[in-house]
PDB file of C-alpha atoms and ligand atoms in Angstrom:
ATOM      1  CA  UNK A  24      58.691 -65.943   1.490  1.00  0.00           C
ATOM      2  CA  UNK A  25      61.999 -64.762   3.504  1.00  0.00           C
ATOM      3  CA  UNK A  26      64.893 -66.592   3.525  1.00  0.00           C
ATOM      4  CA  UNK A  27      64.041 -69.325   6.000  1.00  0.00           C
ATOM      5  CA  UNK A  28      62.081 -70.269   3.111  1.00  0.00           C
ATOM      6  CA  UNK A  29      65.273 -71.968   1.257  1.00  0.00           C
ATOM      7  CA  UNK A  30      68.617 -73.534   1.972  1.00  0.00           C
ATOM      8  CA  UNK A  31      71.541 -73.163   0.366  1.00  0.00           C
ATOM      9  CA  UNK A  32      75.151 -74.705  -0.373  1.00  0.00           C
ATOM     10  CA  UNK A  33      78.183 -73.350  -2.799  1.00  0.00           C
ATOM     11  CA  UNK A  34      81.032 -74.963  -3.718  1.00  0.00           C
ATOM     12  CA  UNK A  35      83.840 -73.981  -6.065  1.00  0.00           C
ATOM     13  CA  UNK A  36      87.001 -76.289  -7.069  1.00  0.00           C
ATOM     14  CA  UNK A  37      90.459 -75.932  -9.476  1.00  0.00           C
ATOM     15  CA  UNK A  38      89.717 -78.901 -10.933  1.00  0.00           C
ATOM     16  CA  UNK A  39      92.274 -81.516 -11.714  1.00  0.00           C
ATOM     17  CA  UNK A  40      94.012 -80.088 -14.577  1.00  0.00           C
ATOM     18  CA  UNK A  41      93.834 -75.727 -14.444  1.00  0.00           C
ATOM     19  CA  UNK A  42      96.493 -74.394 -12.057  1.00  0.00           C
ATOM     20  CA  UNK A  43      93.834 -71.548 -10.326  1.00  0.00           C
ATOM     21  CA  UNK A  44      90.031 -70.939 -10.229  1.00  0.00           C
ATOM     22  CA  UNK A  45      89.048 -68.594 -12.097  1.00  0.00           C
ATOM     23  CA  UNK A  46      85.445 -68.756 -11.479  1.00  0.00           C
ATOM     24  CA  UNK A  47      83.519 -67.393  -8.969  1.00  0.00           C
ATOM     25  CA  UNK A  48      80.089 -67.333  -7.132  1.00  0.00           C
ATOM     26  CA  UNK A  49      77.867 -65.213  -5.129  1.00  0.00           C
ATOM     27  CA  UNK A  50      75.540 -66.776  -1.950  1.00  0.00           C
ATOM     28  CA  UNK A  51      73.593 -64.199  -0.408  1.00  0.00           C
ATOM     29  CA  UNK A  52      70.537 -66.462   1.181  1.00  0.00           C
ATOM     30  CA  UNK A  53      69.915 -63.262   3.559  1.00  0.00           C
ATOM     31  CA  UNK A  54      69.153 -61.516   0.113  1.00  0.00           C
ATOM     32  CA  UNK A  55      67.890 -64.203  -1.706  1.00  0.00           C
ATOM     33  CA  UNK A  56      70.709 -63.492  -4.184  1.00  0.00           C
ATOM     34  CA  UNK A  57      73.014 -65.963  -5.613  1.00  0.00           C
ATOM     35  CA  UNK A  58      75.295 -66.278  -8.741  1.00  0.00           C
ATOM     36  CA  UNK A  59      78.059 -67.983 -10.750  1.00  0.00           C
ATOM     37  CA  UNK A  60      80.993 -66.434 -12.723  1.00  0.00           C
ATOM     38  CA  UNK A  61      83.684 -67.957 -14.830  1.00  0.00           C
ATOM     39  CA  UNK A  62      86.336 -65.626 -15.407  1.00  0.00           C
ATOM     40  CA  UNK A  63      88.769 -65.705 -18.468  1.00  0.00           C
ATOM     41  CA  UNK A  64      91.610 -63.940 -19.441  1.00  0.00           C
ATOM     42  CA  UNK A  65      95.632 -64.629 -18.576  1.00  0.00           C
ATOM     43  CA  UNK A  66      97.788 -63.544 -16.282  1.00  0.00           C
ATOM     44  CA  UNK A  67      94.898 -64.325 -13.160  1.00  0.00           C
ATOM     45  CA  UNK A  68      92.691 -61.174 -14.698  1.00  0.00           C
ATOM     46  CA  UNK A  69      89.832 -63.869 -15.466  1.00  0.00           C
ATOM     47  CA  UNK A  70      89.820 -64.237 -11.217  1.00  0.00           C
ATOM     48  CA  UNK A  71      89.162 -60.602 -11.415  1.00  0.00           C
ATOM     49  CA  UNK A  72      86.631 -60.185 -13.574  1.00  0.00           C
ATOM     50  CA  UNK A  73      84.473 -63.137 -12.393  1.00  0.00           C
ATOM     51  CA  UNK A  74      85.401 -61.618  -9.092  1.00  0.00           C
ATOM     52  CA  UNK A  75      84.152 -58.064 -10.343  1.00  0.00           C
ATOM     53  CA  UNK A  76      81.031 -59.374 -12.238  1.00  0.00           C
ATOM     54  CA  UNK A  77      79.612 -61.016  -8.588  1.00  0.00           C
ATOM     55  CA  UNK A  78      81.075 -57.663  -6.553  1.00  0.00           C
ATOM     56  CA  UNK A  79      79.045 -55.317  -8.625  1.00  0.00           C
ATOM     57  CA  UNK A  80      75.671 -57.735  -9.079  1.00  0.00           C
ATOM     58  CA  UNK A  81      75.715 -57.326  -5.546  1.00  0.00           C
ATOM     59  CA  UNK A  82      76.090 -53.815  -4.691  1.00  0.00           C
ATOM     60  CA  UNK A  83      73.721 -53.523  -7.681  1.00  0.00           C
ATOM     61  CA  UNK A  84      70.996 -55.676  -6.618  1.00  0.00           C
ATOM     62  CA  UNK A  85      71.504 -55.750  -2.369  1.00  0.00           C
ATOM     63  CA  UNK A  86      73.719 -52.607  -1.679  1.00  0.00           C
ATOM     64  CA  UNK A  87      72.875 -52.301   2.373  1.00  0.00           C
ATOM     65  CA  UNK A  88      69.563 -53.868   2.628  1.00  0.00           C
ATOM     66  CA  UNK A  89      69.580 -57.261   1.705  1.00  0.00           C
ATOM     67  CA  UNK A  90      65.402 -57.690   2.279  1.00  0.00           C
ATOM     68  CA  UNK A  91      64.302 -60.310   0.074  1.00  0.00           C
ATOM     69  CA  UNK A  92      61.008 -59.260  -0.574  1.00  0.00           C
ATOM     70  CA  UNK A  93      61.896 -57.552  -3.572  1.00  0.00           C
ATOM     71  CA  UNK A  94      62.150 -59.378  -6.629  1.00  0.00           C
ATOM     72  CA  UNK A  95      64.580 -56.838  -8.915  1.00  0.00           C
ATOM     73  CA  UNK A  96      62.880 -56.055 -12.144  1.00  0.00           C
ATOM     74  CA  UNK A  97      63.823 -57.267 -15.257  1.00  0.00           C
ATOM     75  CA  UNK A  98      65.153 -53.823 -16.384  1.00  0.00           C
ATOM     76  CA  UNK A  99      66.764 -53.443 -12.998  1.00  0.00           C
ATOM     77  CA  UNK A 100      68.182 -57.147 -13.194  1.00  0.00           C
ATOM     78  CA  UNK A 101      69.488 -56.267 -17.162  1.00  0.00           C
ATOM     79  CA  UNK A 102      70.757 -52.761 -15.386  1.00  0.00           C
ATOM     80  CA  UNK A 103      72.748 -54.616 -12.674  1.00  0.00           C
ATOM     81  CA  UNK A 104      74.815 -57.227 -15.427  1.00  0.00           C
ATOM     82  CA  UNK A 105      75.226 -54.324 -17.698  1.00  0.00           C
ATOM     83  CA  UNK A 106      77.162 -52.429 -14.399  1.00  0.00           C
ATOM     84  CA  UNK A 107      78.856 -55.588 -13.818  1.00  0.00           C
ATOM     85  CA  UNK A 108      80.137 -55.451 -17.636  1.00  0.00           C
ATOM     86  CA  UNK A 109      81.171 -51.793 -16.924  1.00  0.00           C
ATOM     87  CA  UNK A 110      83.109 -52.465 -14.017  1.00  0.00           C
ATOM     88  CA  UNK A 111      85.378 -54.707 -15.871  1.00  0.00           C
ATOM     89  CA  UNK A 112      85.927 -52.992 -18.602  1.00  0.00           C
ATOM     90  CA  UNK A 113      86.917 -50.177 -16.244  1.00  0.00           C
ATOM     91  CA  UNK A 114      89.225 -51.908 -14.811  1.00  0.00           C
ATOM     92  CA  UNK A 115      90.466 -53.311 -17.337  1.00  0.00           C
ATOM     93  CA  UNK A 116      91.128 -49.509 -18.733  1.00  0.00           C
ATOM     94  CA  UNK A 117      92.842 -49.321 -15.865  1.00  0.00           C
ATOM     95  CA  UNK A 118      94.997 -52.187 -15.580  1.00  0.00           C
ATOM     96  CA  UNK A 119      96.270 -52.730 -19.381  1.00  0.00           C
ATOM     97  CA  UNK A 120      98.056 -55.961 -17.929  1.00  0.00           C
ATOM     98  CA  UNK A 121      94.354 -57.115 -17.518  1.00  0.00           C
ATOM     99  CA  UNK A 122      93.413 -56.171 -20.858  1.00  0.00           C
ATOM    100  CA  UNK A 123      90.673 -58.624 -22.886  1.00  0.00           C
ATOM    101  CA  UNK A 124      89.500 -60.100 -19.605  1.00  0.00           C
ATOM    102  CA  UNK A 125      86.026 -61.369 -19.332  1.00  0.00           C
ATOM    103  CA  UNK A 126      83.559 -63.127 -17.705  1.00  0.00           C
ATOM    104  CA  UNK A 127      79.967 -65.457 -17.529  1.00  0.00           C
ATOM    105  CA  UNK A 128      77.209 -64.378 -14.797  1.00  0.00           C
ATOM    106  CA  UNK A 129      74.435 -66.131 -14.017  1.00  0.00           C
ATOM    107  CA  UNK A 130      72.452 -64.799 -11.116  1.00  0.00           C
ATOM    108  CA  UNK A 131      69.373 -66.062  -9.825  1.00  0.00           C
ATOM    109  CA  UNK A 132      67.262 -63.677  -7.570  1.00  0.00           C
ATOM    110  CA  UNK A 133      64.042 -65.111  -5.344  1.00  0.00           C
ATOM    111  CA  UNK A 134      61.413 -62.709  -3.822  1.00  0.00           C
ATOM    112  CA  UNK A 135      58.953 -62.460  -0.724  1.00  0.00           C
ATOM    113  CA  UNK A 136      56.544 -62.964  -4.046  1.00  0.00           C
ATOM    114  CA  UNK A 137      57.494 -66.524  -4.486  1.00  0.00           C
ATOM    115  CA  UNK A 138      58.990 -65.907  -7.953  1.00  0.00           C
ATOM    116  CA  UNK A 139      62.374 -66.376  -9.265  1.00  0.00           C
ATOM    117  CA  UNK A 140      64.086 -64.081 -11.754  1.00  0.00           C
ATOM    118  CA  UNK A 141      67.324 -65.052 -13.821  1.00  0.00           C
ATOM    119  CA  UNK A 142      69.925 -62.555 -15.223  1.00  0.00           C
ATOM    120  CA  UNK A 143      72.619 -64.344 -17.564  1.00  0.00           C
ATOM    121  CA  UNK A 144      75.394 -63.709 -20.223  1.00  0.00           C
ATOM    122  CA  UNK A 145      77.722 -66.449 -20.981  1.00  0.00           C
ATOM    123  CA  UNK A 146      77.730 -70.519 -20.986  1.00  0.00           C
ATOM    124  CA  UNK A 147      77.517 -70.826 -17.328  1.00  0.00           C
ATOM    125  CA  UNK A 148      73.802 -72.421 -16.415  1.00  0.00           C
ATOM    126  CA  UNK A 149      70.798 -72.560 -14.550  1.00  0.00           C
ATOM    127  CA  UNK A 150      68.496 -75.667 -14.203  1.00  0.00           C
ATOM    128  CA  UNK A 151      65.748 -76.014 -12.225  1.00  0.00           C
ATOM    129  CA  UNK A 152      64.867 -79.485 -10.930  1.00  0.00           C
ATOM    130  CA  UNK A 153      61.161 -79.737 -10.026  1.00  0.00           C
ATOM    131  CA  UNK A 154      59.314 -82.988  -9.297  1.00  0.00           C
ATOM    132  CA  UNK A 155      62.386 -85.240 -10.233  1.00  0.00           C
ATOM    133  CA  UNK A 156      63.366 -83.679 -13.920  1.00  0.00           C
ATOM    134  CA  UNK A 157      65.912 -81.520 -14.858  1.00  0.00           C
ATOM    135  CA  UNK A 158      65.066 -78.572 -16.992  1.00  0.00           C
ATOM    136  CA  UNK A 159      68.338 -75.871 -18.099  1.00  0.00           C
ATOM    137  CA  UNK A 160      66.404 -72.811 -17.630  1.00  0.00           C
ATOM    138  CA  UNK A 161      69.004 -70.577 -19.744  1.00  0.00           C
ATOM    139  CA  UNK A 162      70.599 -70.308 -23.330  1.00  0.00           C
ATOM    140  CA  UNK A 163      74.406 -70.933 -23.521  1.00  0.00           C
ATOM    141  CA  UNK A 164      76.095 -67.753 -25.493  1.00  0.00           C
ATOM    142  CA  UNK A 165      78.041 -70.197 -27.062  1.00  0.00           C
ATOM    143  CA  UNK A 166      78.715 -71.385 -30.952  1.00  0.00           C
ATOM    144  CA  UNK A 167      77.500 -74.855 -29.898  1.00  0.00           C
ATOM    145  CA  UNK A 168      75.007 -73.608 -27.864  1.00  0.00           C
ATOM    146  CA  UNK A 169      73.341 -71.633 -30.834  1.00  0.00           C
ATOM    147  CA  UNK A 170      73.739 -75.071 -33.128  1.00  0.00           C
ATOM    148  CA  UNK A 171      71.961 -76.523 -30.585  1.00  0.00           C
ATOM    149  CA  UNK A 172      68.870 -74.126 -30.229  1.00  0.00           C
ATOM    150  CA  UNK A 173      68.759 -74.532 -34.115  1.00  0.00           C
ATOM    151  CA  UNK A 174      68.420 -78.358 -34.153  1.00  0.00           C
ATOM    152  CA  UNK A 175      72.159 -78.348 -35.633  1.00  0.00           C
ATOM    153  CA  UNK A 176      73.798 -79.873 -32.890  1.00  0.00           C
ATOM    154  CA  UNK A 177      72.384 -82.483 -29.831  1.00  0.00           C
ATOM    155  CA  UNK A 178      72.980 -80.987 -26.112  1.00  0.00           C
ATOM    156  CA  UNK A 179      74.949 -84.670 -25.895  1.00  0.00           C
ATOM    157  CA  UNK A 180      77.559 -83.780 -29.633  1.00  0.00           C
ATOM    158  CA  UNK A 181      77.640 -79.797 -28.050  1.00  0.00           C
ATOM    159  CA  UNK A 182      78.939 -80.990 -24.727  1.00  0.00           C
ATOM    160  CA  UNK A 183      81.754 -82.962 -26.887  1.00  0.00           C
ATOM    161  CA  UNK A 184      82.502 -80.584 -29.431  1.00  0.00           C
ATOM    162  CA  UNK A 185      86.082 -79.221 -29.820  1.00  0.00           C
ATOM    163  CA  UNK A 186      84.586 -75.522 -30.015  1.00  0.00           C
ATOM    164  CA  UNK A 187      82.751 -76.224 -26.892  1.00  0.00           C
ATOM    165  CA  UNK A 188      83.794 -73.301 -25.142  1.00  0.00           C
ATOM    166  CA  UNK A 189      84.015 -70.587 -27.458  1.00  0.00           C
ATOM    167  CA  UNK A 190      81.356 -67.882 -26.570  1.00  0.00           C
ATOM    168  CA  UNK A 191      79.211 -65.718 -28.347  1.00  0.00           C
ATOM    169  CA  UNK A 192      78.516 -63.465 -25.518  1.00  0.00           C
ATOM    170  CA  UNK A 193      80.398 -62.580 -22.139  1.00  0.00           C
ATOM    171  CA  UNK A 194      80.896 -59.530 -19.973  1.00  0.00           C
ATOM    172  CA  UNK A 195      84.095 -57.238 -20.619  1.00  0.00           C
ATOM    173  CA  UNK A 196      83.957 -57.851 -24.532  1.00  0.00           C
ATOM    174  CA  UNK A 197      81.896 -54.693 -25.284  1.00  0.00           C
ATOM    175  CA  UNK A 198      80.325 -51.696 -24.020  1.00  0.00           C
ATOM    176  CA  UNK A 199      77.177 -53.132 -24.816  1.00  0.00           C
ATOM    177  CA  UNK A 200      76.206 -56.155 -23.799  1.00  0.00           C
ATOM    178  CA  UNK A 201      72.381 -58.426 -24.541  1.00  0.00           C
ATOM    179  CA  UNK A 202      71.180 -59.733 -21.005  1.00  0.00           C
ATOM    180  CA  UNK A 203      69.341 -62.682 -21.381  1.00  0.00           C
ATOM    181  CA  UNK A 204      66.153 -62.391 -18.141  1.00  0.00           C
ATOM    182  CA  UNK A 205      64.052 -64.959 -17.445  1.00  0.00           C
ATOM    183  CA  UNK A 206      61.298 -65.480 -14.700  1.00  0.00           C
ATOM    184  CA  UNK A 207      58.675 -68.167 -13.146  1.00  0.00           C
ATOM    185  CA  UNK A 208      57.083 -69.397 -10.073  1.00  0.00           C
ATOM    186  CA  UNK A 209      58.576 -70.782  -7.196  1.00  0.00           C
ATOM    187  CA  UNK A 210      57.054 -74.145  -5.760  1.00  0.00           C
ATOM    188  CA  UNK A 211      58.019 -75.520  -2.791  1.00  0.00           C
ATOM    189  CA  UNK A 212      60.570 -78.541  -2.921  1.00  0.00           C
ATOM    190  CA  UNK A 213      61.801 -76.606  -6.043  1.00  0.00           C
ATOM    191  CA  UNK A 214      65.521 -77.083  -6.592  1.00  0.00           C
ATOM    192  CA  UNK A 215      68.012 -74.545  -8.522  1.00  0.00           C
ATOM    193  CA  UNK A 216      71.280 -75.165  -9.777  1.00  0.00           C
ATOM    194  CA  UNK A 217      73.435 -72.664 -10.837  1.00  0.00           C
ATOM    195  CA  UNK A 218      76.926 -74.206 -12.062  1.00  0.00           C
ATOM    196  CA  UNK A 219      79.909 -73.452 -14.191  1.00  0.00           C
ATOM    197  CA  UNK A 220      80.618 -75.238 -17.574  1.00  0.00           C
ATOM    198  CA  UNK A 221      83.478 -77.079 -15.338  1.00  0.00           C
ATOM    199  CA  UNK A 222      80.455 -79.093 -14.230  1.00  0.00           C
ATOM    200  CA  UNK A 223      78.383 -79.792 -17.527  1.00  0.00           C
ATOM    201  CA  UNK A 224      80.867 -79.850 -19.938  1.00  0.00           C
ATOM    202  CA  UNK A 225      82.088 -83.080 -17.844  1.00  0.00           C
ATOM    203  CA  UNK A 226      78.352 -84.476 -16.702  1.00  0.00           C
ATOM    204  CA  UNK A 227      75.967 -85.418 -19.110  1.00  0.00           C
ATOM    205  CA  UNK A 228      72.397 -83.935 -17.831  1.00  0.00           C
ATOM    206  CA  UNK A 229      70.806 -87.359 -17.301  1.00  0.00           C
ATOM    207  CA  UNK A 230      74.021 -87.715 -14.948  1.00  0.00           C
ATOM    208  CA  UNK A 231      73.411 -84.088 -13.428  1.00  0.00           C
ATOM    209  CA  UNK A 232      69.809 -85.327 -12.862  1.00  0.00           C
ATOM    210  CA  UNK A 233      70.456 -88.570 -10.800  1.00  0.00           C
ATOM    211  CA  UNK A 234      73.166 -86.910  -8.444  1.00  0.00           C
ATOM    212  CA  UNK A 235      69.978 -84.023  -7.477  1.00  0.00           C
ATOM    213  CA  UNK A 236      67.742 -87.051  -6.978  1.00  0.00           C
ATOM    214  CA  UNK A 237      70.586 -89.041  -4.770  1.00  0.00           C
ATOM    215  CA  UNK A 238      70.040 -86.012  -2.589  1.00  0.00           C
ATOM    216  CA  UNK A 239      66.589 -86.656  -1.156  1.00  0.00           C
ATOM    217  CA  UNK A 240      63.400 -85.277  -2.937  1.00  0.00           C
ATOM    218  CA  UNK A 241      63.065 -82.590  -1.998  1.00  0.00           C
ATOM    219  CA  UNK A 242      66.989 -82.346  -0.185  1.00  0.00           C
ATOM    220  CA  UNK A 243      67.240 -81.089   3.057  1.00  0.00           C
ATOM    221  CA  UNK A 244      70.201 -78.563   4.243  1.00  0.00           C
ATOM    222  CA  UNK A 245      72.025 -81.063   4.703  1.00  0.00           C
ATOM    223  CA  UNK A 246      71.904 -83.149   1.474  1.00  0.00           C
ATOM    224  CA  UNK A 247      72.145 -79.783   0.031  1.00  0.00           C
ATOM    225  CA  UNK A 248      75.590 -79.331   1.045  1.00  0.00           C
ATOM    226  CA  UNK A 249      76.465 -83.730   0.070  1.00  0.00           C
ATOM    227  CA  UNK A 250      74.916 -83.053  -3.226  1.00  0.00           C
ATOM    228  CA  UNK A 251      77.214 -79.785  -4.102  1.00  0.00           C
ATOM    229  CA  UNK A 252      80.381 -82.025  -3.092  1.00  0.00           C
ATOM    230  CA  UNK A 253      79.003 -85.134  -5.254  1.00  0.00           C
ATOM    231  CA  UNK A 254      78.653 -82.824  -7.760  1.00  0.00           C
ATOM    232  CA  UNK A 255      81.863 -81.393  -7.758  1.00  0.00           C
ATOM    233  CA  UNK A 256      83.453 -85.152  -7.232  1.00  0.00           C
ATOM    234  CA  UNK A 257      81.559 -86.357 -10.113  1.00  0.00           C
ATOM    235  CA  UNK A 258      83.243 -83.239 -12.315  1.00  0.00           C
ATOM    236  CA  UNK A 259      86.592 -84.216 -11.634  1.00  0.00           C
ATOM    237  CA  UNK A 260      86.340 -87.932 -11.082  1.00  0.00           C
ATOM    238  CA  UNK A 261      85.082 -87.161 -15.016  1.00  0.00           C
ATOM    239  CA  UNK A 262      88.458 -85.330 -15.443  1.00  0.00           C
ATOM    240  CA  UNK A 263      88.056 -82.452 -13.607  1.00  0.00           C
ATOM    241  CA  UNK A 264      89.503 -80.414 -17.183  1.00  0.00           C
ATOM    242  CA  UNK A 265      88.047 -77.519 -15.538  1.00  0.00           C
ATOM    243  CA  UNK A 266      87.558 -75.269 -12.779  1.00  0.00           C
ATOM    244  CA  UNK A 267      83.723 -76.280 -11.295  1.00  0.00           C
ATOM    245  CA  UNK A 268      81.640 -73.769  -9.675  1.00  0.00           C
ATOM    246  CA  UNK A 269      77.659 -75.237  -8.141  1.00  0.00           C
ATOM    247  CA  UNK A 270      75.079 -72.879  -5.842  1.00  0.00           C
ATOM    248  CA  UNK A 271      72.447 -75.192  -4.789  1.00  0.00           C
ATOM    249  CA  UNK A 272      69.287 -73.164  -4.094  1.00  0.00           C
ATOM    250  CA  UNK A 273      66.507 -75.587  -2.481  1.00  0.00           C
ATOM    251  CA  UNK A 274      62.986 -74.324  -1.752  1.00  0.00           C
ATOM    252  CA  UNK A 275      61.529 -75.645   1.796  1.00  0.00           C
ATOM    253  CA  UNK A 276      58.577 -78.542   0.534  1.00  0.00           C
TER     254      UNK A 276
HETATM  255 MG1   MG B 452      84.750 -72.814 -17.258  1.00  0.00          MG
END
């Protein structure tokens, strides 16, 4: 596979109610490398360490050579989100005004070995939608997210709840932090959504799933790019409450 292999489109919005993004994103298609962040923390430092968790996942994982024949291991993918935690709380050491400031990552990673590889810490998501269904392909680190991998909660009463967005793990909390890897085949027309809560916490899945379809099946370049504005229109035509962050990532049929 090389990177002619997929196409690509990133978008990242305010939102209709926060007064700056905060979250962040990383689009490497030369590398095969892409990401989401969604910084938190007052006084802008969440912009910095969403913008530090992407900066270090890709000197980490890409550094000069951005070949995308190799898919990082899972140790080196857990080794490049654990930097990414370190720079921030190094800065943050640095910069007491930026104290407490933290950050999701989700980065997705696709090889010359037509696999995909997933690093992630945090409630931001990856799906993967393959022959016309949606499937999240990562754990939120989230109170409701745990409720809801123990039956407690439905995705549908999670999405709703008032503790919606309080996290159980994020990077610049601790000096230790558990990185969550996950792996699979690639197939062609597969296509990978990487997205802020800004986006789910507003769309339902089902309603996530029929904006993909609008775009074609599989979507071209071009839908690729009309599908990440109609996803981000969709967020804040739903209220836009928060900033919304989506790297589309679709696999030539
Ligand atoms: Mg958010």
């Amino acid at each position: 596979m090389t990177s002619e292999t997929w196409k690509s489109a990133a978008r990242s919005d305010r939102g209709r109610v926060r007064d700056s993004n905060e979250d962040d994103f990383l689009h490497r298609p030369d590398a095969g490398l892409f990401a989401v962040a969604d910084g938190m923390g007052g006084h802008a430092a969440g912009e910095v360490a969403s913008r530090l968790a992407v900066d270090a996942l890709e000197d980490e994982l890409i550094g000069g050579d951005p070949g995308v024949d190799d898919l990082p291991s899972p140790d080196r993918m857990v080794e490049a989100v654990r930097e990414a935690n370190r720079a921030i709380l190094r800065d943050a050491e640095e910069n007491p005004g930026r104290a407490g400031m933290g950050t999701t990552l989700t980065a997705l990673a696709l090889s010359g070995r037509d696999r995909w590889r997933i690093g992630h810490v945090g409630d931001s998501r990856a799906y993967l939608f393959r022959d016309g269904e949606l499937r999240q392909l990562t754990v939120d680190h989230s109170w409701v997210g745990l409720q809801v991998a123990r039956g407690e909660l439905t995705k549908e009463e999670a999405r709703r709840h008032p503790m919606s967005s309080a996290l159980e793990r994020a990077l610049g909390t601790s000096p230790e932090v558990e990185v969550d890897v996950e792996g699979g085949d690639v197939r062609p027309g597969d296509l990978f959504l990487l997205c802020s809560d800004g986006l789910n916490a507003m769309l339902p899945d089902p309603e996530i799933e029929s904006l993909l379809r609008g775009g074609g099946d599989p979507p071209g370049a071009a839908e690729l790019d009309e599908t990440a504005d109609r996803l981000v229109e969709a967020a804040n035509r739903a209220g836009g409450d928060d900033n919304v962050t989506v790297v589309l990532v679709g696999i030539e049929p």
